[in-house]
Coordinates of C-alpha atoms (C1' of nucleotides) in Angstrom, one line a residue:
Chain W
X856 CA -3.1 -52.3 238.2
X857 CA -6.4 -50.4 238.2
X858 CA -9.3 -52.6 237.0
X859 CA -12.4 -50.3 237.2
X860 CA -13.3 -48.6 233.9
X861 CA -14.3 -45.6 235.9
X862 CA -10.7 -45.0 236.8
X863 CA -9.1 -46.2 233.6
X864 CA -7.0 -43.6 231.8
X865 CA -7.3 -45.4 228.5
X866 CA -11.0 -44.4 228.5
X867 CA -10.1 -40.8 227.9
X868 CA -9.0 -41.6 224.4
X869 CA -12.1 -43.4 223.2
X870 CA -15.8 -43.1 223.0
X871 CA -16.3 -44.7 226.4
X872 CA -15.7 -41.2 227.9
X873 CA -19.2 -40.2 226.8
X874 CA -20.8 -42.8 229.0
X875 CA -22.6 -41.9 232.2
X876 CA -21.4 -43.1 235.5
X877 CA -24.0 -45.8 235.7
X878 CA -23.4 -47.0 232.3
X879 CA -19.7 -47.2 232.9
X880 CA -20.3 -49.1 236.1
X881 CA -22.3 -51.6 234.2
X882 CA -19.6 -51.9 231.6
X883 CA -17.0 -52.4 234.3
X884 CA -19.0 -55.1 235.9
X885 CA -19.5 -57.0 232.7
X886 CA -16.0 -56.6 231.2
X887 CA -13.2 -59.2 231.4
X888 CA -9.5 -58.4 231.2
X889 CA -7.4 -60.6 229.0
X890 CA -3.6 -60.9 228.2
X891 CA -2.8 -61.6 224.6
X892 CA 0.7 -62.7 223.7
X893 CA 2.6 -61.4 220.7
X894 CA 1.3 -63.2 217.5
X895 CA -1.9 -64.4 219.1
X896 CA -5.3 -63.3 217.6
X897 CA -7.9 -61.2 219.4
X898 CA -10.3 -62.3 216.8
X899 CA -10.1 -63.5 213.2
X900 CA -11.7 -62.5 209.9
X901 CA -15.2 -63.9 209.6
X902 CA -15.8 -64.5 213.3
X903 CA -19.0 -63.2 214.9
X904 CA -18.0 -60.9 217.8
X905 CA -19.9 -60.9 221.0
X906 CA -18.4 -57.7 222.1
X907 CA -15.6 -55.2 221.6
X908 CA -12.0 -55.1 222.8
X909 CA -10.6 -52.0 224.5
X910 CA -6.8 -51.9 224.2
X911 CA -5.1 -51.1 227.5
X912 CA -1.6 -51.9 226.3
X913 CA 0.3 -53.1 223.3
X914 CA -0.5 -52.9 219.6
X915 CA -2.7 -54.9 217.3
X916 CA -2.6 -55.2 213.6
X917 CA -6.0 -55.3 211.8
X918 CA -5.6 -57.2 208.6
X919 CA -7.5 -58.9 205.8
X920 CA -6.5 -61.9 203.8
X921 CA -6.5 -61.2 200.1
X922 CA -7.3 -63.7 197.3
X923 CA -3.5 -64.2 196.5
X924 CA -2.9 -65.4 200.0
X925 CA -1.3 -62.2 201.4
X926 CA -2.4 -60.3 204.4
X927 CA -3.1 -56.6 204.0
X928 CA -2.7 -54.6 207.2
X929 CA -5.4 -51.9 207.2
X930 CA -4.7 -50.3 210.6
X931 CA -2.5 -50.5 213.6
X932 CA -4.5 -50.1 216.8
X933 CA -2.9 -49.1 220.1
X934 CA -3.7 -48.0 223.7
X935 CA -7.2 -46.5 223.9
X936 CA -8.6 -47.8 220.7
X937 CA -11.7 -50.0 220.6
X938 CA -11.7 -52.9 218.2
X939 CA -14.6 -54.8 216.8
X940 CA -17.0 -51.8 217.1
X941 CA -17.8 -51.8 213.5
X942 CA -19.0 -55.3 213.3
X943 CA -20.9 -55.2 216.6
X944 CA -22.8 -52.1 215.4
X945 CA -23.5 -53.5 211.9
X946 CA -24.3 -56.9 213.5
X947 CA -22.1 -58.6 210.9
X948 CA -19.1 -60.9 211.1
X949 CA -15.8 -59.1 211.3
X950 CA -14.1 -58.3 208.0
X951 CA -10.7 -58.1 209.7
X952 CA -8.5 -60.1 211.8
X953 CA -6.9 -58.6 214.9
X954 CA -3.5 -60.0 215.8
X955 CA -1.2 -58.8 218.6
X956 CA 2.0 -57.2 217.3
X957 CA 3.5 -57.3 220.8
X958 CA 2.2 -58.5 224.1
X959 CA -1.1 -56.9 224.9
X960 CA -3.6 -56.3 227.6
X961 CA -7.2 -55.8 226.5
X962 CA -10.6 -55.5 228.1
X963 CA -13.4 -57.4 226.5
X964 CA -16.8 -55.7 226.8
X965 CA -19.9 -57.7 225.9
X966 CA -22.0 -56.3 223.1
X967 CA -25.1 -56.0 225.3
X968 CA -23.4 -53.3 227.4
X969 CA -22.5 -51.4 224.2
X970 CA -25.8 -51.9 222.4
X971 CA -27.7 -50.9 225.5
X972 CA -25.9 -47.6 225.8
X973 CA -26.1 -47.0 222.1
X974 CA -29.9 -47.0 222.3
X975 CA -30.2 -44.9 225.4
X976 CA -27.4 -42.4 225.3
X977 CA -27.3 -40.2 222.2
X978 CA -24.1 -38.6 223.4
X979 CA -22.3 -41.9 223.4
X980 CA -23.7 -42.9 220.0
X981 CA -22.6 -39.5 218.6
X982 CA -19.2 -40.0 220.1
X983 CA -18.9 -43.4 218.5
X984 CA -20.1 -41.9 215.3
X985 CA -17.4 -39.2 215.4
X986 CA -14.7 -41.8 215.9
X987 CA -16.0 -43.8 213.0
X988 CA -16.2 -40.7 210.8
X989 CA -12.5 -40.2 211.6
X990 CA -11.6 -43.8 210.8
X991 CA -13.5 -43.5 207.5
X992 CA -11.5 -40.4 206.5
X993 CA -8.3 -42.2 207.3
X994 CA -9.4 -45.1 205.2
X995 CA -10.0 -42.8 202.3
X996 CA -6.5 -41.4 202.7
X997 CA -5.1 -44.9 202.7
X998 CA -6.9 -45.7 199.5
X999 CA -5.4 -42.7 197.8
X1000 CA -1.9 -43.5 199.0
X1001 CA -2.2 -47.1 198.0
X1002 CA -3.2 -46.3 194.5
X1003 CA -1.3 -43.2 193.7
X1004 CA 2.0 -43.5 195.5
X1005 CA 5.0 -45.7 194.7
X1006 CA 6.1 -48.5 197.1
X1007 CA 9.1 -46.4 198.0
X1008 CA 6.9 -43.5 199.0
X1009 CA 4.6 -45.7 201.0
X1010 CA 7.5 -47.2 202.9
X1011 CA 8.9 -43.8 203.7
X1012 CA 5.4 -42.7 204.8
X1013 CA 5.0 -45.8 207.0
X1014 CA 8.3 -45.0 208.9
X1015 CA 7.1 -41.4 209.5
X1016 CA 3.8 -42.7 210.6
X1017 CA 5.4 -45.1 213.1
X1018 CA 7.5 -42.3 214.5
X1019 CA 4.6 -40.0 214.9
X1020 CA 2.2 -42.5 216.4
X1021 CA 4.4 -44.7 218.5
X1022 CA 7.5 -42.6 219.1
X1023 CA 11.1 -43.6 219.5
X1024 CA 13.1 -45.5 222.2
X1025 CA 16.1 -44.2 224.1
X1026 CA 18.5 -45.2 221.3
X1027 CA 16.5 -43.4 218.6
X1028 CA 14.9 -46.5 217.1
X1029 CA 11.2 -46.6 216.3
X1030 CA 9.4 -47.7 219.4
X1031 CA 7.1 -50.1 217.5
X1032 CA 9.2 -52.8 215.8
X1033 CA 7.6 -54.6 212.9
X1034 CA 8.9 -57.5 211.0
X1035 CA 9.9 -56.9 207.4
X1036 CA 6.9 -58.9 206.4
X1037 CA 4.5 -56.8 208.5
X1038 CA 6.0 -53.7 206.9
X1039 CA 5.4 -55.1 203.5
X1040 CA 1.8 -56.0 204.5
X1041 CA 1.2 -52.4 205.6
X1042 CA 2.3 -50.9 202.4
X1043 CA 1.0 -53.7 200.2
X1044 CA 4.0 -55.1 198.5
X1045 CA 6.2 -58.2 198.3
X1046 CA 8.4 -58.7 201.3
X1047 CA 11.5 -58.8 199.1
X1048 CA 10.6 -55.4 197.6
X1049 CA 10.2 -53.9 201.1
X1050 CA 13.6 -55.3 202.2
X1051 CA 15.3 -54.0 199.1
X1052 CA 13.9 -50.5 199.6
X1053 CA 14.8 -50.6 203.3
X1054 CA 18.4 -51.4 202.2
X1055 CA 18.3 -48.6 199.8
X1056 CA 17.2 -46.1 202.5
X1057 CA 19.9 -47.4 204.7
X1058 CA 22.6 -46.9 202.0
X1059 CA 21.3 -43.4 201.3
X1060 CA 21.5 -42.5 205.0
X1061 CA 17.7 -41.9 205.5
X1062 CA 17.5 -44.6 208.2
X1063 CA 19.7 -46.9 210.2
X1064 CA 18.9 -50.4 211.4
X1065 CA 19.9 -53.0 214.0
X1066 CA 18.2 -56.3 213.4
X1067 CA 14.5 -55.7 213.0
X1068 CA 14.8 -52.3 214.6
X1069 CA 14.7 -49.2 212.4
X1070 CA 15.7 -45.7 213.3
X1071 CA 15.0 -42.5 211.3
X1072 CA 18.2 -40.6 210.5
X1073 CA 17.0 -38.0 208.0
X1074 CA 13.3 -37.2 208.4
X1075 CA 13.3 -34.4 206.0
X1076 CA 14.6 -36.6 203.1
X1077 CA 11.9 -39.1 203.9
X1078 CA 9.3 -36.4 203.8
X1079 CA 10.5 -35.0 200.5
X1080 CA 10.3 -38.5 199.1
X1081 CA 6.7 -38.9 200.2
X1082 CA 5.8 -35.5 198.7
X1083 CA 7.4 -36.5 195.4
X1084 CA 10.8 -34.8 195.7
Chain U
X1419 CA -42.2 -34.1 191.0
X1420 CA -42.8 -34.7 194.7
X1421 CA -41.0 -32.2 196.8
X1422 CA -41.8 -33.1 200.4
X1423 CA -39.3 -35.4 202.2
X1424 CA -42.1 -37.2 204.0
X1425 CA -43.2 -38.6 200.6
X1426 CA -39.8 -39.0 199.0
X1427 CA -39.1 -42.6 198.0
X1428 CA -35.3 -42.0 198.1
X1429 CA -35.5 -41.6 201.8
X1430 CA -36.2 -45.3 202.2
X1431 CA -32.6 -46.1 201.2
X1432 CA -30.8 -43.8 203.7
X1433 CA -30.7 -42.9 207.4
X1434 CA -33.4 -40.3 207.0
X1435 CA -36.0 -43.1 207.3
X1436 CA -35.2 -43.2 211.1
X1437 CA -36.4 -39.6 211.6
X1438 CA -39.7 -38.9 213.3
X1439 CA -42.5 -37.1 211.4
X1440 CA -41.8 -33.8 213.0
X1441 CA -38.1 -34.0 212.3
X1442 CA -38.7 -34.9 208.7
X1443 CA -41.1 -32.0 208.4
X1444 CA -38.4 -29.7 209.7
X1445 CA -35.9 -31.1 207.3
X1446 CA -38.3 -30.7 204.4
X1447 CA -39.0 -27.1 205.3
X1448 CA -35.3 -26.2 205.5
X1449 CA -34.1 -28.2 202.5
X1450 CA -33.5 -26.8 199.0
X1451 CA -33.5 -28.8 195.8
X1452 CA -30.8 -28.3 193.3
X1453 CA -30.0 -29.5 189.7
X1454 CA -26.4 -30.3 189.1
X1455 CA -25.2 -30.7 185.5
X1456 CA -22.8 -33.4 184.4
X1457 CA -19.3 -32.4 185.3
X1458 CA -20.3 -29.8 187.9
X1459 CA -19.2 -30.1 191.5
X1460 CA -21.6 -30.5 194.4
X1461 CA -18.6 -29.6 196.6
X1462 CA -14.9 -29.7 196.4
X1463 CA -12.1 -31.1 198.6
X1464 CA -11.2 -28.8 201.4
X1465 CA -14.6 -26.9 201.5
X1466 CA -16.4 -26.5 204.7
X1467 CA -19.9 -27.9 204.3
X1468 CA -23.0 -26.3 205.7
X1469 CA -25.1 -29.3 205.2
X1470 CA -25.5 -32.6 203.5
X1471 CA -26.6 -33.6 200.0
X1472 CA -29.3 -36.2 199.5
X1473 CA -29.1 -37.7 196.0
X1474 CA -32.5 -37.9 194.2
X1475 CA -31.2 -38.7 190.8
X1476 CA -28.0 -39.2 188.9
X1477 CA -24.6 -40.3 190.1
X1478 CA -21.7 -38.5 191.7
X1479 CA -18.1 -39.4 191.9
X1480 CA -16.3 -38.8 195.2
X1481 CA -12.7 -38.2 194.6
X1482 CA -9.5 -36.9 196.1
X1483 CA -6.6 -35.2 194.4
X1484 CA -3.3 -37.0 195.0
X1485 CA 0.2 -35.4 195.2
X1486 CA 1.0 -36.4 191.6
X1487 CA -2.0 -34.5 190.2
X1488 CA -4.3 -37.4 189.6
X1489 CA -7.7 -37.8 191.0
X1490 CA -8.6 -41.0 192.8
X1491 CA -12.2 -41.9 192.8
X1492 CA -13.1 -43.4 196.2
X1493 CA -16.8 -44.0 195.7
X1494 CA -19.6 -43.6 193.3
X1495 CA -22.8 -42.4 195.0
X1496 CA -26.2 -42.8 193.6
X1497 CA -29.9 -42.3 194.3
X1498 CA -30.6 -42.4 198.0
X1499 CA -27.1 -41.8 199.3
X1500 CA -26.3 -38.9 201.5
X1501 CA -23.1 -37.0 200.8
X1502 CA -21.1 -34.8 203.1
X1503 CA -22.3 -36.6 206.2
X1504 CA -18.9 -37.5 207.4
X1505 CA -17.5 -34.0 207.4
X1506 CA -20.7 -32.5 208.9
X1507 CA -20.5 -35.0 211.8
X1508 CA -16.8 -34.6 212.4
X1509 CA -17.1 -30.8 211.9
X1510 CA -14.2 -30.9 209.5
X1511 CA -13.6 -29.7 205.9
X1512 CA -14.5 -32.4 203.3
X1513 CA -11.6 -34.7 202.4
X1514 CA -13.3 -35.4 199.1
X1515 CA -14.7 -33.7 196.0
X1516 CA -18.2 -34.6 194.7
X1517 CA -18.6 -34.2 191.0
X1518 CA -21.6 -35.1 188.9
X1519 CA -21.0 -38.0 186.5
X1520 CA -24.3 -37.3 184.8
X1521 CA -27.1 -34.8 185.4
X1522 CA -28.2 -34.9 189.0
X1523 CA -31.0 -33.7 191.2
X1524 CA -30.0 -33.4 194.8
X1525 CA -31.5 -32.0 198.0
X1526 CA -29.4 -29.8 200.2
X1527 CA -30.2 -30.2 203.9
X1528 CA -28.6 -27.6 206.3
X1529 CA -26.4 -29.1 209.0
X1530 CA -28.5 -27.6 211.7
X1531 CA -31.4 -30.0 210.9
X1532 CA -29.0 -32.9 210.9
X1533 CA -27.1 -32.0 214.1
X1534 CA -30.4 -31.3 215.9
X1535 CA -31.7 -34.7 215.2
X1536 CA -28.4 -36.4 215.9
X1537 CA -28.5 -35.0 219.4
X1538 CA -32.1 -35.8 220.1
X1539 CA -33.0 -39.0 218.3
X1540 CA -30.7 -41.9 219.2
X1541 CA -32.5 -44.1 216.5
X1542 CA -31.4 -41.7 213.8
X1543 CA -27.9 -41.5 215.2
X1544 CA -27.7 -45.2 215.3
X1545 CA -29.0 -45.5 211.8
X1546 CA -26.3 -43.1 210.5
X1547 CA -23.8 -45.0 212.5
X1548 CA -24.8 -48.2 210.8
X1549 CA -24.4 -46.6 207.4
X1550 CA -21.0 -45.3 208.3
X1551 CA -20.0 -48.7 209.6
X1552 CA -21.0 -50.1 206.3
X1553 CA -19.0 -47.5 204.3
X1554 CA -16.0 -48.2 206.5
X1555 CA -16.1 -51.9 205.7
X1556 CA -16.4 -51.1 202.0
X1557 CA -13.4 -48.8 202.3
X1558 CA -11.4 -51.6 203.9
X1559 CA -12.2 -53.8 201.0
X1560 CA -11.1 -51.2 198.5
X1561 CA -7.8 -50.9 200.3
X1562 CA -7.2 -54.6 200.0
X1563 CA -8.2 -54.6 196.4
X1564 CA -6.0 -51.6 195.5
X1565 CA -2.9 -53.1 197.2
X1566 CA -3.3 -56.8 196.4
X1567 CA -4.9 -57.0 192.9
X1568 CA -3.4 -56.2 189.5
X1569 CA -4.8 -53.4 187.4
X1570 CA -6.4 -56.0 185.1
X1571 CA -8.2 -57.6 188.0
X1572 CA -9.3 -54.2 189.3
X1573 CA -10.8 -53.2 186.0
X1574 CA -12.6 -56.5 185.6
X1575 CA -14.0 -55.9 189.1
X1576 CA -15.0 -52.4 188.3
X1577 CA -17.1 -53.5 185.3
X1578 CA -18.8 -56.2 187.5
X1579 CA -19.4 -53.6 190.2
X1580 CA -21.0 -51.2 187.6
X1581 CA -23.3 -53.9 186.4
X1582 CA -24.4 -55.0 189.9
X1583 CA -24.9 -51.5 191.2
X1584 CA -26.2 -49.5 188.2
X1585 CA -27.5 -52.3 185.9
X1586 CA -27.7 -52.4 182.1
X1587 CA -29.6 -50.6 179.5
X1588 CA -31.9 -52.2 176.8
X1589 CA -29.0 -52.9 174.5
X1590 CA -27.0 -54.7 177.2
X1591 CA -24.6 -51.9 177.9
X1592 CA -23.7 -50.8 181.4
X1593 CA -26.2 -48.2 182.4
X1594 CA -23.6 -46.0 184.0
X1595 CA -21.2 -44.8 181.3
X1596 CA -17.8 -43.6 182.5
X1597 CA -15.1 -42.0 180.5
X1598 CA -11.9 -44.0 180.2
X1599 CA -10.2 -41.4 182.4
X1600 CA -12.9 -41.9 185.1
X1601 CA -12.4 -45.7 184.9
X1602 CA -8.7 -45.3 185.3
X1603 CA -9.3 -43.0 188.3
X1604 CA -11.5 -45.6 189.9
X1605 CA -9.0 -48.4 189.6
X1606 CA -6.0 -46.1 190.2
X1607 CA -4.0 -46.4 187.1
X1608 CA -2.8 -44.4 184.1
X1609 CA -5.5 -43.7 181.5
X1610 CA -3.5 -45.4 178.7
X1611 CA -3.1 -48.6 180.8
X1612 CA -6.9 -48.7 181.4
X1613 CA -7.5 -48.2 177.7
X1614 CA -5.0 -50.9 176.8
X1615 CA -6.7 -53.4 179.2
X1616 CA -10.1 -52.5 177.9
X1617 CA -8.9 -53.3 174.4
X1618 CA -7.5 -56.6 175.6
X1619 CA -10.8 -57.5 177.2
X1620 CA -12.6 -56.7 174.0
X1621 CA -10.2 -58.8 171.9
X1622 CA -10.7 -61.7 174.3
X1623 CA -14.5 -61.4 174.0
X1624 CA -15.1 -60.5 177.7
X1625 CA -16.8 -57.2 176.8
X1626 CA -18.0 -55.3 173.8
X1627 CA -17.9 -51.5 173.4
X1628 CA -19.6 -48.8 171.4
X1629 CA -17.9 -45.4 171.9
X1630 CA -17.6 -44.9 175.6
X1631 CA -20.3 -47.5 176.3
X1632 CA -19.2 -50.9 177.6
X1633 CA -21.2 -54.1 177.7
X1634 CA -20.3 -57.3 179.5
X1635 CA -20.3 -60.3 177.3
X1636 CA -18.7 -62.9 179.5
X1637 CA -19.3 -62.3 183.1
X1638 CA -17.9 -65.6 184.2
X1639 CA -14.5 -64.9 182.6
X1640 CA -14.3 -61.6 184.3
X1641 CA -15.1 -63.1 187.6
X1642 CA -12.5 -65.8 187.1
X1643 CA -10.0 -63.1 186.4
X1644 CA -10.9 -61.2 189.6
X1645 CA -10.5 -64.3 191.7
X1646 CA -7.1 -65.0 190.1
X1647 CA -8.0 -67.7 187.5
Chain Z
dT1123 C1' 25.3 -74.8 223.3
dT1124 C1' 24.1 -76.5 219.2
dA1125 C1' 21.0 -77.8 215.6
dA1126 C1' 17.0 -76.4 213.2
dA1127 C1' 13.9 -73.1 211.8
dA1128 C1' 12.7 -68.7 210.5
dA1129 C1' 13.7 -64.1 209.0
dT1130 C1' 16.6 -61.0 206.5
dA1131 C1' 19.2 -60.1 202.5
dT1132 C1' 20.8 -60.0 197.6
dG1133 C1' 21.0 -61.3 192.6
dA1134 C1' 18.9 -62.5 188.2
dC1135 C1' 15.2 -62.2 185.7
dA1136 C1' 10.1 -61.8 184.3
dT1137 C1' 6.1 -59.2 184.4
dT1138 C1' 3.5 -55.3 185.1
dT1139 C1' 2.7 -50.6 184.7
dA1140 C1' 3.9 -45.8 183.5
dT1141 C1' 5.4 -42.4 180.2
dC1142 C1' 5.9 -40.1 176.0
dA1143 C1' 4.9 -39.4 171.3
dG1144 C1' 1.9 -39.6 167.9
dT1145 C1' -2.6 -41.2 165.2
dT1146 C1' -7.4 -41.8 164.7
dC1147 C1' -11.9 -41.2 166.1
dT1148 C1' -15.8 -38.2 168.4
dT1149 C1' -17.8 -34.4 170.0
dT1150 C1' -18.3 -29.6 170.2
dT1151 C1' -18.1 -25.1 168.3
dT1152 C1' -18.2 -21.9 164.7
Chain V
dA1271 C1' -20.4 -28.6 157.1
dA1272 C1' -15.8 -27.5 158.4
dA1273 C1' -12.6 -26.5 161.9
dA1274 C1' -11.1 -27.1 166.5
dA1275 C1' -10.8 -29.5 170.7
dG1276 C1' -11.0 -33.3 173.3
dA1277 C1' -11.2 -38.5 173.9
dA1278 C1' -9.8 -42.8 172.7
dC1279 C1' -6.3 -45.5 171.0
dT1280 C1' -1.6 -47.6 169.7
dG1281 C1' 3.5 -48.3 169.7
dA1282 C1' 8.0 -48.0 171.7
dT1283 C1' 10.4 -47.8 175.6
dA1284 C1' 11.6 -47.0 180.5
dA1285 C1' 10.7 -47.7 185.2
dA1286 C1' 8.7 -50.1 189.0
dT1287 C1' 7.6 -54.2 191.1
dG1288 C1' 7.1 -59.3 191.6
dT1289 C1' 9.1 -63.9 191.5
dC1290 C1' 12.3 -67.4 192.3
dA1291 C1' 16.6 -69.1 193.8
dT1292 C1' 20.0 -68.9 197.2
dA1293 C1' 23.0 -67.0 200.8
dT1294 C1' 23.4 -65.1 205.3
dT1295 C1' 21.9 -63.8 209.7
dT1296 C1' 19.0 -64.1 213.7
dT1297 C1' 15.8 -66.5 216.6
dT1298 C1' 13.9 -70.5 218.5
dA1299 C1' 13.9 -74.9 220.4
dA1300 C1' 16.0 -79.2 221.5

DNA sequence: TTAAAAATATGACATTTATCAGTTCTTTTT
DNA sequence: AAAAAGAACTGATAAATGTCATATTTTTAA
C-alpha cells in the first residue's frame, strides 16, 4: 500500500492535485492514515475539526440530525473526496456527521497544512473553490428535488444515482449496498414508506432484490418515473 | 449616489472587501450600474454569465424551475450579496434564475476583473471561499428543513427568517413583502396550501395580515411550532 | 447452533398535502 | 369609474405520506 501523498492516485480526483511538490511533501509528512469500520464515525455534528479527511477507500454518509430525531443524509462521499473542508475553511464546527457506510481507509490531514497552502498558493485555493462551487450547485439541485419531487421519484432517482456513481457488481446488483433506513434518510422519508415503494418497484419489475441488495432491471422505466412519466 | 466601488458601503458585506486598492479601482472602472424593476430578471437559468452582480439595493429571488413546472426559490439575496459567483468560478451556465422581488439597483462586474483577482490575490480567493463555505452550510440546512419539516413548520420558519433578515416596517409588518405564490415557492408547496396555512396562523393569532403584507404577532408560538411544540 | 436482536416487510388507519372548481377581493388597464 | 385581469381565498375531494402495530426474515452474539 502506497503511503506517500505524492504517489497517491486518489489525489488526482481532488483539490490536492493543485499543490506544489513541497506542499505535498509537507502534507504527506503530517498526515496520518486511519481505518474506519462500517458504522463508525469519522466525526460528528458539532465537533470542531482539526483537519480534513481524504477518502482512500470506502464510502461515508454525511448527515445531519433533524429536530424530529431523524437523520437526513446530505451526501455520500467516496474515494478521492475530502471531508471536513467546509468547516476547516470557515473555522466553524461541522454541521454534519460523517459515518462510514462500509469499511473505510482515510488520511487525516491537519488543518495547519491546509491553511498554510490556502494562504500561499492561489491555485490550490482556486481549486478548492471550484470544488465547493460544484458542491453548492449539487446542493441546490437536492433542494429542488426534495421539495418538488414525490418520494417515489426521489427513490427512483436515488437508485439511478447509486448506479451511476458507484456502479454494479458482477451479479448486477448496485455496488453500494445501503440499508432501507439509509435509503429513507437519503430521500427524506419514513423507513416504512421507502420499503413500501421498494416493494412496489419490485412488483412492477423495475428492480430486483436479494436481502439488502438492489439491482436495477429497467432503467428506462425508473428514468421516466423521475421525469414525471 | 456614490458610484466608485472604493467608497461603496455595500462592499463591506461581501468578498470585495479583500481586494487591494488597485484591484478595486480596476473593478470600479469596468463595472456598470443597472436598475432592475420588480419582476425583471437579472439572469435566467441556463444562461452563461459574463460577470457577477453585486446587489446595492433591493432583493432578488434565486430560483430553479422543477420538472413539474414550479419554481423553487433557493435563496433570497439582498444588499451586499454577490450573485452569479458560483457559475463564473466553475465556468458553467447558471443553475438558477435571479429575479427582482422589488426594484433593485445592482452593479455588473465583468468576469475578467474577478478571475484576474482570483488568480493573483489569495486573500480575495480565500474570502470568496469562506462565503461559499457559508452558503454551502446554509444549503445543507435548507435540505434538512425541506425533507424533515412539515409545510406548516416551514412557513413559520420562513416568516421568522424574513423578520430576522429583512426586518419590519413602522407598522410592524415584515419589511419584505412576498406574494403568496413566492412564499409557497420558498417553502416548496402548493400556493393554496400556503394560503390555507397563513389563514390558520391568522386565526390562531400568530400573525396578522393586510393585503399581501404579513406581521408577526406571536413570535414565540411560531418558534415553538418550528421546533415541534 | 441456537437464542436474541435487528432489519425488513405488510396491513390498517390517520394525517398531511395536492388538486380542481369556484368565489371574493385587489390591482391594473381602459 | 368601469371593466378586465390577476391574486387571494375557500370548500370538496383525492392522493401521498406518516404512524403504529405486528409478522417475518436476516443478522448478530452467546
